Structure formats: structure tokens, C-alpha cells
CSV table of C-alpha atoms and ligand atoms in Angstrom, one decimal:
chain,number,residue,atom,x,y,z
A,1,VAL,CA,103.0,286.8,134.0
A,2,ASN,CA,106.4,288.1,134.8
A,3,THR,CA,108.4,285.5,136.6
A,4,GLU,CA,110.5,286.9,139.4
A,5,THR,CA,113.5,284.9,140.7
A,6,ILE,CA,114.6,285.8,144.3
A,7,ALA,CA,117.6,284.1,145.8
A,8,GLY,CA,118.1,282.7,149.4
A,9,ARG,CA,116.4,284.0,152.6
A,10,ASP,CA,115.1,287.2,150.9
A,11,ALA,CA,112.6,285.0,149.0
A,12,ILE,CA,110.8,283.5,152.1
A,13,ALA,CA,108.4,286.4,152.7
A,14,ALA,CA,107.5,286.7,149.0
A,15,ALA,CA,107.0,282.9,148.8
A,16,VAL,CA,104.7,282.9,151.8
A,17,GLN,CA,102.8,285.9,150.3
A,18,GLN,CA,102.0,283.9,147.2
A,19,LEU,CA,101.1,280.8,149.1
A,20,LEU,CA,98.6,282.9,151.2
A,21,ALA,CA,97.2,284.4,148.0
A,22,GLY,CA,96.5,280.9,146.7
A,23,ASN,CA,99.2,281.1,144.0
A,24,VAL,CA,101.9,278.6,143.0
A,25,VAL,CA,105.6,279.2,143.7
A,26,ALA,CA,108.6,277.3,142.7
A,27,VAL,CA,110.7,276.2,145.6
A,28,PRO,CA,113.9,274.3,146.1
A,29,THR,CA,113.9,271.0,148.0
A,30,GLU,CA,116.8,268.6,148.7
A,31,THR,CA,115.7,266.4,145.7
A,32,VAL,CA,114.5,268.6,142.8
A,33,TYR,CA,112.7,271.9,142.5
A,34,GLY,CA,108.9,271.7,143.4
A,35,LEU,CA,106.0,273.7,142.3
A,36,ALA,CA,104.2,274.5,145.6
A,37,ALA,CA,100.7,275.6,146.5
A,38,ASP,CA,98.6,275.6,149.6
A,39,ALA,CA,97.6,271.8,149.9
A,40,LEU,CA,94.4,272.6,151.8
A,41,ASN,CA,93.2,275.0,149.1
A,42,PRO,CA,91.7,273.1,146.1
A,43,HIS,CA,91.7,276.2,143.8
A,44,ALA,CA,95.5,276.7,144.6
A,45,VAL,CA,96.2,273.1,144.0
A,46,LEU,CA,94.3,273.1,140.6
A,47,LYS,CA,96.9,275.9,139.4
A,48,ILE,CA,99.6,273.3,139.9
A,49,PHE,CA,97.9,270.9,137.5
A,50,GLU,CA,97.2,273.7,135.0
A,51,THR,CA,100.8,275.2,135.2
A,52,LYS,CA,102.4,271.8,134.7
A,53,GLU,CA,99.8,270.5,132.2
A,54,ARG,CA,99.7,267.5,134.5
A,55,PRO,CA,97.0,264.9,134.2
A,56,LYS,CA,94.6,265.1,137.0
A,57,LEU,CA,94.8,261.5,137.8
A,58,ASN,CA,98.4,262.0,139.0
A,59,PRO,CA,98.3,262.7,142.7
A,60,LEU,CA,100.7,265.1,144.4
A,61,ILE,CA,103.0,264.9,147.3
A,62,VAL,CA,102.2,266.9,150.4
A,63,HIS,CA,105.1,268.6,152.3
A,64,LEU,CA,104.5,268.9,156.0
A,65,PRO,CA,105.9,271.8,158.1
A,66,SER,CA,106.5,269.5,161.0
A,67,THR,CA,105.8,265.8,162.2
A,68,THR,CA,102.8,267.1,164.1
A,69,TRP,CA,100.9,267.3,160.9
A,70,LEU,CA,101.3,263.7,160.1
A,71,GLU,CA,98.2,262.5,162.0
A,72,ARG,CA,96.3,265.6,160.8
A,73,VAL,CA,96.6,264.6,157.1
A,74,ALA,CA,97.1,260.8,157.4
A,75,VAL,CA,96.0,257.8,159.3
A,76,VAL,CA,99.0,255.9,160.7
A,77,PRO,CA,98.2,252.2,160.8
A,78,GLN,CA,101.5,250.5,161.2
A,79,GLU,CA,102.3,252.8,164.0
A,80,ARG,CA,105.7,251.4,164.9
A,81,LEU,CA,107.2,251.0,161.5
A,82,VAL,CA,106.1,254.3,160.3
A,83,ARG,CA,107.4,256.0,163.4
A,84,GLN,CA,110.8,254.3,162.8
A,85,LEU,CA,110.9,255.5,159.2
A,86,VAL,CA,110.0,258.9,160.1
A,87,GLU,CA,112.5,259.1,162.9
A,88,ARG,CA,115.4,257.9,160.7
A,89,PHE,CA,114.6,259.6,157.4
A,90,TRP,CA,112.6,262.8,158.2
A,91,PRO,CA,113.3,265.5,157.3
A,92,GLY,CA,114.7,264.0,154.2
A,93,PRO,CA,113.9,262.4,150.7
A,94,LEU,CA,111.5,259.8,151.7
A,95,THR,CA,107.8,260.0,150.9
A,96,LEU,CA,105.3,257.9,152.7
A,97,VAL,CA,101.9,256.8,151.2
A,98,LEU,CA,99.3,256.4,154.0
A,99,PRO,CA,95.5,256.4,154.2
A,100,ARG,CA,94.4,260.0,154.1
A,101,GLN,CA,92.3,262.1,156.5
A,102,ALA,CA,89.3,263.9,155.2
A,103,MET,CA,91.0,267.4,155.5
A,104,VAL,CA,93.2,266.6,152.4
A,105,PRO,CA,91.2,267.7,149.2
A,106,ASP,CA,90.4,265.2,146.5
A,107,VAL,CA,92.4,267.2,143.8
A,108,VAL,CA,95.6,266.5,145.8
A,109,THR,CA,95.1,262.7,146.0
A,110,ALA,CA,93.5,262.4,142.5
A,111,GLY,CA,90.6,260.9,144.4
A,112,LEU,CA,92.7,258.1,146.0
A,113,ASP,CA,92.0,257.1,149.6
A,114,THR,CA,95.8,257.5,150.3
A,115,VAL,CA,98.0,260.6,150.5
A,116,ALA,CA,101.7,260.9,149.8
A,117,ILE,CA,103.6,262.9,152.4
A,118,ARG,CA,107.1,264.0,153.2
A,119,MET,CA,109.0,266.5,155.2
A,120,SER,CA,111.7,268.3,153.3
A,121,ALA,CA,115.2,268.9,154.8
A,122,HIS,CA,115.9,272.0,152.6
A,123,PRO,CA,116.4,275.0,154.9
A,124,LEU,CA,114.6,277.5,152.6
A,125,LEU,CA,111.5,275.2,152.1
A,126,THR,CA,111.5,274.5,155.8
A,127,ASP,CA,111.4,278.2,156.7
A,128,ILE,CA,108.7,278.9,154.2
A,129,LEU,CA,106.6,276.1,155.5
A,130,HIS,CA,107.1,277.3,159.1
A,131,ALA,CA,106.1,280.8,158.2
A,132,PHE,CA,103.1,279.6,156.2
A,133,GLY,CA,102.1,277.2,158.9
A,134,GLN,CA,100.3,274.7,156.6
A,135,PRO,CA,101.3,271.9,154.3
A,136,VAL,CA,101.9,272.5,150.6
A,137,ALA,CA,101.4,270.2,147.8
A,138,ALA,CA,104.5,270.1,145.5
A,139,PRO,CA,105.3,268.0,142.5
A,140,SER,CA,108.4,268.6,140.5
A,141,ALA,CA,108.5,272.1,138.8
A,142,ASN,CA,108.6,270.9,135.3
A,143,ARG,CA,106.1,270.6,132.5
A,144,SER,CA,104.4,267.1,132.9
A,145,GLY,CA,106.5,264.3,131.5
A,146,ARG,CA,109.7,266.3,131.0
A,147,ILE,CA,113.1,266.3,132.8
A,148,SER,CA,112.9,267.5,136.5
A,149,PRO,CA,114.6,270.8,137.4
A,150,THR,CA,117.5,270.9,139.7
A,151,THR,CA,118.3,274.6,139.4
A,152,ALA,CA,116.3,277.8,139.4
A,153,ALA,CA,117.4,278.3,135.7
A,154,HIS,CA,115.9,274.9,134.8
A,155,VAL,CA,112.5,276.0,136.4
A,156,GLN,CA,112.7,279.2,134.3
A,157,GLU,CA,113.2,277.1,131.2
A,158,GLU,CA,110.3,274.9,132.1
A,159,LEU,CA,107.7,277.3,133.6
A,160,GLY,CA,108.9,280.8,133.0
A,161,SER,CA,106.1,283.3,132.3
A,162,ARG,CA,103.7,280.7,133.8
A,163,ILE,CA,104.5,281.4,137.5
A,164,PRO,CA,105.0,284.5,139.6
A,165,LEU,CA,108.0,283.5,141.7
A,166,ILE,CA,111.0,281.1,141.7
A,167,VAL,CA,112.9,280.7,145.1
A,168,ASP,CA,116.4,280.2,144.1
A,169,GLY,CA,118.3,278.0,146.5
A,170,GLY,CA,121.1,276.9,144.2
A,171,ALA,CA,121.5,273.4,142.7
A,172,THR,CA,119.6,270.8,144.6
A,173,GLU,CA,121.6,268.2,146.7
A,174,HIS,CA,120.3,264.8,145.6
A,175,GLY,CA,119.2,265.6,142.1
A,176,ILE,CA,116.6,262.9,141.7
A,177,GLU,CA,113.1,262.7,143.2
A,178,SER,CA,112.3,261.4,146.6
A,179,THR,CA,111.9,257.7,147.3
A,180,ILE,CA,108.2,256.8,147.6
A,181,VAL,CA,107.1,253.9,149.9
A,182,ALA,CA,103.8,252.6,151.0
A,183,VAL,CA,103.7,250.7,154.4
A,184,ARG,CA,101.4,247.7,154.2
A,185,ASN,CA,101.1,244.7,156.4
A,186,SER,CA,104.3,245.6,158.1
A,187,ARG,CA,106.1,245.6,154.8
A,188,ILE,CA,107.6,248.4,152.9
A,189,GLU,CA,106.4,248.6,149.3
A,190,LEU,CA,108.7,250.5,147.1
A,191,LEU,CA,106.7,252.7,144.7
A,192,ARG,CA,109.5,254.8,143.3
A,193,ARG,CA,113.3,254.4,143.8
A,194,GLY,CA,115.2,257.5,145.0
A,195,PRO,CA,117.9,258.9,147.4
A,196,VAL,CA,116.8,256.6,150.2
A,197,THR,CA,117.8,253.2,148.8
A,198,ALA,CA,116.1,249.8,149.1
A,199,GLU,CA,119.2,248.7,151.0
A,200,GLN,CA,118.7,251.3,153.6
A,201,LEU,CA,115.0,250.5,153.9
A,202,ARG,CA,115.7,246.8,154.4
A,203,ASP,CA,117.1,247.6,157.9
A,204,PHE,CA,113.5,248.4,159.0
A,205,ALA,CA,111.3,245.8,157.3
A,206,GLU,CA,111.0,243.5,154.3
A,207,VAL,CA,111.0,245.6,151.1
A,208,ILE,CA,108.9,244.5,148.2
A,209,GLU,CA,108.8,246.0,144.7
A,210,SER,CA,105.4,247.6,144.0
A,211,GLN,CA,102.9,244.9,143.2
A,212,THR,CA,100.2,247.1,141.8
A,213,THR,CA,99.4,247.0,138.1
A,214,THR,CA,97.5,250.3,138.3
A,215,ILE,CA,99.6,253.4,138.2
A,216,GLU,CA,100.0,254.9,141.7
A,217,ALA,CA,102.8,257.2,140.8
A,218,PRO,CA,103.7,258.9,137.6
A,219,GLY,CA,107.3,258.1,138.5
A,220,GLN,CA,105.9,254.6,137.6
A,221,LEU,CA,104.8,255.5,134.2
A,222,PRO,CA,106.9,253.8,131.5
A,223,SER,CA,107.7,257.1,129.8
A,224,HIS,CA,108.8,260.0,132.1
A,225,TYR,CA,111.7,262.5,132.4
A,226,ALA,CA,111.8,262.5,128.6
A,227,PRO,CA,114.4,264.6,126.8
A,228,ASN,CA,113.5,265.6,123.3
A,229,ALA,CA,116.2,263.5,121.6
A,230,GLN,CA,115.8,259.8,121.5
A,231,LEU,CA,117.7,258.1,124.4
A,232,LEU,CA,119.5,254.8,124.1
A,233,LEU,CA,120.7,252.8,127.1
A,234,VAL,CA,123.9,250.7,127.0
A,235,ASP,CA,126.1,248.8,129.4
A,236,GLU,CA,129.2,250.3,128.2
A,237,LEU,CA,129.6,253.7,126.4
A,238,GLN,CA,133.0,253.3,124.8
A,239,SER,CA,132.0,250.5,122.4
A,240,PHE,CA,129.2,252.5,120.9
A,241,THR,CA,129.8,253.7,117.3
A,242,PRO,CA,127.7,256.4,115.7
A,243,ALA,CA,126.5,256.0,112.2
A,244,ALA,CA,128.2,258.2,109.6
A,245,GLY,CA,127.1,261.7,110.0
A,246,GLN,CA,125.1,260.9,113.1
A,247,ARG,CA,125.6,263.5,116.0
A,248,VAL,CA,125.5,261.6,119.1
A,249,GLY,CA,125.5,262.8,122.8
A,250,GLY,CA,127.2,260.5,125.4
A,251,LEU,CA,126.3,260.2,129.0
A,252,SER,CA,128.9,258.4,130.9
A,253,PHE,CA,128.8,257.4,134.5
A,254,ALA,CA,132.5,257.9,135.3
A,255,ALA,CA,135.5,259.5,133.4
A,256,VAL,CA,135.8,257.9,130.0
A,257,ASP,CA,137.8,258.5,126.8
A,258,ALA,CA,135.1,258.5,124.0
A,259,PRO,CA,135.9,260.9,121.2
A,260,GLN,CA,133.1,259.3,119.0
A,261,PHE,CA,130.6,261.5,120.8
A,262,ALA,CA,129.8,265.0,119.5
A,263,GLU,CA,129.0,266.0,123.1
A,264,LEU,CA,130.0,264.2,126.2
A,265,ARG,CA,128.8,264.5,129.7
A,266,THR,CA,130.2,262.7,132.7
A,267,LEU,CA,128.0,262.2,135.8
A,268,SER,CA,130.8,261.7,138.2
A,269,SER,CA,134.4,261.5,137.1
A,270,ARG,CA,135.3,259.5,140.1
A,271,GLY,CA,132.3,257.2,139.5
A,272,ASP,CA,130.4,258.2,142.7
A,273,ALA,CA,126.6,257.4,142.5
A,274,ARG,CA,125.6,260.3,144.8
A,275,GLU,CA,127.4,262.8,142.7
A,276,ALA,CA,126.0,261.1,139.5
A,277,ALA,CA,122.4,261.5,140.8
A,278,ALA,CA,123.0,265.1,141.6
A,279,ASN,CA,124.3,265.8,138.0
A,280,LEU,CA,121.9,263.5,136.1
A,281,PHE,CA,119.1,265.8,135.1
A,282,ARG,CA,121.4,268.8,134.4
A,283,CYS,CA,123.5,266.6,132.0
A,284,LEU,CA,120.4,265.2,130.3
A,285,ARG,CA,119.2,268.8,129.8
A,286,GLU,CA,122.6,269.9,128.4
A,287,LEU,CA,122.9,267.1,126.0
A,288,ASP,CA,119.3,267.7,124.9
A,289,SER,CA,120.0,271.3,124.2
A,290,ALA,CA,123.2,270.5,122.2
A,291,ALA,CA,121.0,269.5,119.2
A,292,VAL,CA,122.2,265.8,119.0
A,293,ASP,CA,120.4,263.2,117.0
A,294,LEU,CA,120.6,260.7,119.7
A,295,ILE,CA,121.7,260.4,123.4
A,296,VAL,CA,123.5,257.3,124.5
A,297,ALA,CA,123.6,256.8,128.2
A,298,GLU,CA,125.5,254.1,130.2
A,299,GLN,CA,123.7,252.3,133.0
A,300,LEU,CA,125.1,252.2,136.4
A,301,PRO,CA,125.6,249.1,138.6
A,302,GLU,CA,122.2,248.1,139.6
A,303,GLU,CA,122.5,248.7,143.3
A,304,GLY,CA,121.8,251.5,145.9
A,305,LEU,CA,121.4,254.9,144.1
A,306,GLY,CA,122.5,253.3,140.9
A,307,ALA,CA,119.2,251.5,140.7
A,308,ALA,CA,117.3,254.8,141.2
A,309,ILE,CA,119.4,256.5,138.4
A,310,ASN,CA,118.9,253.5,136.1
A,311,ASP,CA,115.1,253.7,136.8
A,312,ARG,CA,115.2,257.4,135.5
A,313,LEU,CA,117.3,256.5,132.5
A,314,ARG,CA,115.0,253.6,131.5
A,315,ARG,CA,111.9,255.9,131.7
A,316,ALA,CA,113.7,258.7,129.9
A,317,ALA,CA,114.6,256.0,127.2
A,318,ALA,CA,111.0,254.8,126.8
A,319,ARG,CA,108.5,256.5,124.4
B,401,AMP,P1,106.4,264.4,141.2
B,401,AMP,O1,106.8,265.2,142.4
B,401,AMP,O2,106.0,265.2,140.0
B,401,AMP,O3,107.3,263.2,141.0
B,401,AMP,O4,104.9,263.8,141.7
B,401,AMP,C1,104.7,263.3,142.9
B,401,AMP,C2,104.8,261.7,143.0
B,401,AMP,O5,104.1,261.2,144.2
B,401,AMP,C3,104.1,261.1,141.9
B,401,AMP,O6,104.9,260.1,141.4
B,401,AMP,C4,102.8,260.6,142.5
B,401,AMP,O7,102.1,259.7,141.7
B,401,AMP,C5,103.3,260.1,143.8
B,401,AMP,N1,102.0,260.0,144.7
B,401,AMP,C6,101.3,261.1,145.2
B,401,AMP,N2,100.2,260.6,145.9
B,401,AMP,C7,100.3,259.3,145.8
B,401,AMP,C8,99.5,258.2,146.4
B,401,AMP,N3,98.5,258.5,147.1
B,401,AMP,N4,99.8,256.9,146.1
B,401,AMP,C9,100.9,256.7,145.4
B,401,AMP,N5,101.8,257.7,144.8
B,401,AMP,C10,101.5,258.9,145.1
B,402,MG,MG1,107.7,264.9,138.5
């Protein structure tokens, strides 16, 4: 198909039209771009899996138009803690995994008895959801296993000619996928690190790392967000020496003098983790398209957003 890109508010009506027709549409969120379809229409949701070439056992996140949808799609057992999290972090980059209601199609949850839900803070997606009046399912708008898109151009690279419409809302604010938590036994189980940090969640309850050995989130798969080039993680970029004739791309956290790299990208010249997260996937994409033999990336201090970024880097390095 011919992929149309429409920027800003002009895209809202066209996006709603696609959703009503049971089609997929790429939309901006505050985390990364998502590939959205009517969450309550199994045929529409199937198109997400086909378009992304996503394994059907990987469940999707459902984006709600408003908090009144919470009880319609999910069962809220830990009433107080869930309410507190919703009040503090919604709309925003926190996804809650809760027991699901029957109205959620099996294809959305990959047959699980839980559903992942969130409410986006992105003004364009918010308006699309209000006009559509129903939840959408929306995983990241990339081919399965690849680097998540943070601009409309990235979506075009990934899914161009496979989807009818890309809503262009500019570069996304956070740049990494939402934090995913399950609330169980009054504790917060961290399933995927993200913009809402473990430190922030600790104000509300005990936070435990995911205990499950079965994969609940593809964000938990050892290999994910993979660039084409092999990626090597180091503690300090400057001390890396390329082999003779080796073309190496460097990914530094902060400003660095490292002329040994054929291509160098800096996540945040002032060493700010928020800025680093926002630039992470774009920089990985740029290094990947610079035809390097190897990408060497520097780990961030393992705290706050740094831990979420390191998590993406480790999975990008695994294969
Ligand atoms: P993506 O937006 O592509 O990162 O995909 C959505 C993420 O939400 C994936 O990591 C899913 O596995 C995760 N997810 C969706 N539903 C559930 C669920 N019921 N339990 C745990 N994780 C889920
Ligand atoms: Mg994804």
C-alpha cells in the first residue's frame, strides 16, 4: 500500500477513519511510536501481528481513552495501590498488568488471563482516542525484534508500504518504551524498566524484579532492539581500541574525545539520562546505517533511567 504521512492535528480525522475501518495506523506516544488498531476488534489486532511479523505469543499493550475504561478491560484487585499509581503516573509512560475482563480479545493478550494497559500523555494520541471512543492495542511501530521508532521517518523505514497512515507528531519525548509493572500481593513487580523508574515506584510499595521465568513481555526477551551490526557493551568508551582496518561506531553517554571511532554518537553531551534515553534509538539507528563492523556502547550508571537504558543496550547486544 501507499503509506501516507500526515503531521499534527490534521492527522486526527484520518487516523480515526483508519481505526474505524479496522486498519492499523502508526501513532506517536510519549515513549516511542506505536502501531495502533481497534483493541476490541480481533481482525484489526491480527493486522498488527502480521504487519510487525510479531510472534502471536507476545501480548500487546492496550491504550485507554480515559481512566473510566480501567474497570471495563481489567479487574482491579489491589484497589488502593493501583489507584495511587494511576493517579500519580497516568496519563504517562507506566503500563499496568492486571487480570483482564472478558471483553478483551484473546489475540490482544496472547491468551493470558492478564491485560497490559496504559493511558498515553501524547496530545495527538489522546485526541485520536477521544474521537475514536474505544481503546486501541499498540505495540512499538517497528518490525519485530528491531529498534523501536522515535520519529515518523523511523516508522517509514520500518513499516513503509505495509501501513496506510503514519501520524507524525515529531520526535517522541522519552525515547524508550513504557515501564511495565504488575501489582501482586500489594507489591510492584517490575516487568520492564522504562521512563518511570524503580526509585519513583518505591514511594508507593515494595518493588521487586520480575520473578517469572516464563516470558511475560518481549521486552524481557534476551535479544531485542537489535541493530544489524554486532553491539559490544563497555564500561568506558575511550579505552576501546579497534583492530587494524576495523570500522567501529562508538556510542557514548556524555561528551567524549574518542577519535578511534569511525562514527561517534553522543547520547547527551551534558551526561543527562533523560536526554540520553530520548536519543538512544535514533543514535543506534544512525550508527547501524553508517555501515560499521561493530558498535561499541558505553553503559550508564545503573540507577534511575540509566538502568532502563542499560537494559535496552544489553538486549541490543545479545544475539
Ligand atoms: P511493545 O510495545 O512492542 O514493547 O510490546 C508491548 C509490551 O507489553 C510487551 O513487552 C508485552 O509483552 C507487554 N505485555 C503486554 N501484555 C502483557 C501481559 N498481559 N503481561 C505481561 N506483559 C505484557
Ligand atoms: Mg516493541
